[in-house]
Short mmCIF file of C-alpha atoms in Angstrom, two decimals:
data_model
loop_
_atom_site.label_atom_id
_atom_site.label_comp_id
_atom_site.label_asym_id
_atom_site.label_seq_id
_atom_site.Cartn_x
_atom_site.Cartn_y
_atom_site.Cartn_z
CA MET M 1 15.01 16.01 44.67
CA SER M 2 13.76 16.04 41.07
CA THR M 3 9.97 15.86 40.95
CA HIS M 4 10.18 15.70 37.29
CA PRO M 5 8.41 12.37 36.19
CA TYR M 6 10.66 11.80 34.21
CA PRO M 7 14.66 11.73 34.18
CA ALA M 8 16.86 13.74 33.00
CA GLY M 9 19.57 11.74 30.70
CA GLU M 10 16.68 10.28 29.42
CA LEU M 11 14.56 13.80 27.99
CA THR M 12 18.08 15.56 27.33
CA GLU M 13 18.98 12.44 25.12
CA MET M 14 15.34 12.24 23.51
CA ARG M 15 16.46 15.75 22.96
CA CYS M 16 19.41 15.86 21.35
CA ALA M 17 18.95 13.50 19.18
CA ALA M 18 15.68 14.78 18.09
CA ILE M 19 17.46 17.98 16.87
CA GLU M 20 20.17 16.70 15.17
CA TYR M 21 17.18 14.62 12.87
CA ALA M 22 16.19 18.13 11.75
CA ALA M 23 19.23 20.38 11.81
CA HIS M 24 19.99 17.66 8.74
CA GLY M 25 17.16 18.07 7.36
CA TRP M 26 14.56 14.77 8.20
CA LEU M 27 11.51 15.20 8.72
CA ILE M 28 10.49 14.11 12.23
CA CYS M 29 7.74 14.38 14.11
CA PRO M 30 6.46 13.58 18.23
CA GLY M 31 4.91 10.11 17.98
CA ALA M 32 1.67 8.94 20.05
CA ARG M 33 -0.08 6.11 20.52
CA VAL M 34 -3.12 5.27 20.39
CA PRO M 35 -5.55 3.91 21.64
CA HIS M 36 -5.61 0.13 19.83
CA SER M 37 -7.61 -1.43 17.50
CA GLY M 38 -7.26 -4.94 18.40
CA ALA M 39 -7.62 -7.45 14.62
CA ASP M 40 -6.55 -5.08 11.20
CA ALA M 41 -9.44 -6.38 8.41
CA SER M 42 -7.74 -6.75 5.58
CA ASP M 43 -5.56 -9.30 7.06
CA GLY M 44 -7.04 -11.06 10.13
CA ARG M 45 -4.23 -10.33 12.34
CA SER M 46 -3.53 -8.85 15.21
CA LEU M 47 -1.22 -5.14 15.59
CA SER M 48 1.54 -4.99 16.99
CA GLY M 49 2.64 -1.81 19.41
CA GLU M 50 4.83 -1.04 16.39
CA ALA M 51 1.04 -0.10 14.69
CA ASP M 52 -0.56 2.17 17.22
CA LEU M 53 2.42 5.19 16.62
CA VAL M 54 1.08 8.14 14.67
CA CYS M 55 2.49 11.18 14.20
CA ARG M 56 1.61 14.75 17.08
CA ALA M 57 1.78 17.15 14.49
CA GLY M 58 2.80 17.75 11.28
CA PRO M 59 7.51 17.84 11.06
CA LEU M 60 8.93 20.27 13.39
CA SER M 61 11.48 22.97 12.50
CA GLU M 62 15.02 22.79 14.93
CA ASP M 63 13.03 25.25 17.11
CA GLU M 64 10.12 23.52 17.84
CA VAL M 65 11.75 20.06 18.40
CA PHE M 66 13.65 21.61 21.10
CA GLU M 67 10.12 23.06 22.43
CA ALA M 68 8.04 19.69 21.51
CA TRP M 69 10.72 17.45 23.63
CA THR M 70 11.55 19.66 27.02
CA ASP M 71 9.23 18.74 29.35
CA ARG M 72 8.40 15.10 27.95
CA PRO M 73 11.18 11.78 26.10
CA TRP M 74 7.46 11.54 22.49
CA PRO M 75 9.11 8.59 20.59
CA ILE M 76 11.33 10.50 17.43
CA LEU M 77 8.83 9.24 13.82
CA LEU M 78 10.40 9.95 10.47
CA ARG M 79 8.36 10.93 8.10
CA PRO M 80 10.16 9.98 5.08
CA GLY M 81 10.34 12.34 2.47
CA ALA M 82 12.85 14.65 1.69
CA VAL M 83 14.96 11.72 3.25
CA GLY M 84 13.45 8.80 1.86
CA VAL M 85 13.68 4.91 3.20
CA LEU M 86 14.50 2.02 1.36
CA ASP M 87 13.50 -1.72 2.92
CA LEU M 88 16.73 -4.30 3.41
CA GLY M 89 14.29 -6.85 5.18
CA PRO M 90 16.27 -9.23 7.24
CA GLY M 91 19.16 -7.91 7.33
CA ASP M 92 22.87 -9.96 6.75
CA GLY M 93 25.87 -9.00 6.62
CA ARG M 94 25.83 -9.40 2.78
CA THR M 95 23.24 -6.91 2.15
CA GLU M 96 26.20 -4.12 4.13
CA ALA M 97 28.79 -5.19 2.11
CA VAL M 98 26.71 -4.90 -1.78
CA LEU M 99 26.41 -1.00 -0.50
CA ARG M 100 29.16 -0.86 0.85
CA ASP M 101 31.47 -2.02 -1.88
CA ALA M 102 29.25 -0.09 -4.54
CA GLY M 103 29.48 3.57 -1.80
CA CYS M 104 26.21 3.55 -0.60
CA LEU M 105 26.03 3.01 2.21
CA GLY M 106 24.08 5.25 4.56
CA PRO M 107 23.10 4.87 7.70
CA ILE M 108 20.75 1.40 8.32
CA LEU M 109 18.59 1.55 11.28
CA VAL M 110 16.90 -1.70 12.92
CA ARG M 111 13.61 -2.21 13.52
CA PRO M 112 12.58 -5.74 15.47
CA GLY M 113 11.37 -8.24 14.03
CA PRO M 114 14.83 -7.61 12.36
CA ARG M 115 14.30 -5.53 9.77
CA TRP M 116 16.68 -3.42 8.31
CA HIS M 117 15.25 0.12 6.34
CA LEU M 118 18.49 2.26 4.46
CA ILE M 119 17.70 5.87 5.22
CA VAL M 120 18.44 7.14 1.10
CA ASP M 121 18.22 11.04 -0.10
CA HIS M 122 14.41 11.29 -1.29
CA ALA M 123 11.94 9.13 -1.28
CA SER M 124 11.86 6.58 -3.94
CA ASP M 125 7.83 6.73 -4.65
CA ARG M 126 6.45 11.13 -6.18
CA ARG M 127 3.42 9.89 -6.24
CA ALA M 128 3.85 9.57 -2.49
CA ARG M 129 5.62 12.69 -2.21
CA ALA M 130 3.02 14.77 -4.41
CA GLY M 131 0.11 13.47 -2.43
CA ARG M 132 -0.16 13.10 1.44
CA PRO M 133 2.08 11.83 3.29
CA PRO M 134 2.78 8.86 6.14
CA ARG M 135 1.08 10.54 9.44
CA SER M 136 1.78 6.82 11.42
CA VAL M 137 4.07 4.33 11.86
CA ARG M 138 1.14 1.55 10.11
CA GLU M 139 2.08 4.20 6.78
CA GLY M 140 5.88 4.81 6.28
CA CYS M 141 7.03 6.19 9.67
CA LEU M 142 9.78 5.16 11.59
CA LEU M 143 10.51 5.33 15.28
CA LEU M 144 14.12 7.01 15.92
CA PRO M 145 16.16 6.09 18.37
CA PRO M 146 16.68 6.78 20.85
CA SER M 147 13.37 6.06 21.27
CA ARG M 148 11.44 3.89 23.38
CA VAL M 149 8.02 2.06 23.50
CA PRO M 150 6.92 -0.66 25.45
CA SER M 151 8.17 -3.87 23.22
CA TRP M 152 9.36 -1.71 20.18
CA ILE M 153 13.11 -0.22 19.69
CA SER M 154 14.41 0.90 16.82
CA ARG M 155 18.31 0.70 16.72
CA TRP M 156 20.65 1.58 14.76
CA ARG M 157 23.51 -0.24 12.44
CA ILE M 158 24.54 2.11 10.74
CA SER M 159 23.94 5.53 12.73
CA PRO M 160 24.01 8.81 10.92
CA ASP M 161 27.38 10.08 12.60
CA ASP M 162 28.89 7.25 11.24
CA THR M 163 28.56 7.73 8.44
CA GLY M 164 28.42 11.88 8.59
CA TRP M 165 24.86 12.06 7.98
CA SER M 166 25.89 11.16 3.84
CA LEU M 167 23.18 9.95 2.16
CA PRO M 168 22.77 8.13 -0.69
CA ASP M 169 20.95 8.34 -4.01
CA HIS M 170 18.01 6.59 -3.41
CA ALA M 171 18.36 5.40 -7.46
CA HIS M 172 21.79 4.60 -6.43
CA ALA M 173 21.56 2.54 -3.60
CA ARG M 174 18.54 0.92 -5.34
CA ALA M 175 20.85 -0.87 -8.35
CA ALA M 176 23.28 -1.94 -6.18
CA LEU M 177 20.74 -4.38 -4.35
CA ASN M 178 19.00 -5.20 -7.08
CA THR M 179 22.57 -6.10 -8.88
CA GLY M 180 24.20 -7.63 -6.08
CA THR M 181 20.56 -9.27 -5.12
CA ARG M 182 20.95 -11.04 -9.06
CA ARG M 183 22.51 -14.39 -8.93
CA ASP M 184 23.19 -14.79 -11.59
#
């Protein structure tokens, strides 16, 4: 009988996914929950569980990922950088079709709400890349599957495997979305 606090299957699945993301150049780090601070002073609304995830360290190499996810299935956070993210808003089949028709379909992450995020080949904001990278979900990191945090599960609409880990160019994807949503 195992005395390990995490089921072996869950730990292995998390470690394999984290290694795969790192192997493809995605800047990932183990996430950790921080105490809930109550209300957001800027708008008076309470913070969601999403806002409570921060990176425990900077982005990890493949070897560091293996070590980090050996004993605990940390939530996997993607830090935008070389790999960027386009917020597609509430997702629908039309958005997916526009991207597919333009040859810009890449991995699409679905978050609760539901909000869709397209993973692209570089960060859209050069100033963000040059400055301090995000360290929390609230600042722009994304929770990647198969991570599970109470009341917060992300899933792939289109997984990186489905696209052969091919990422669309940010500028082309943005142009396709702007053209596809224009109502002339």
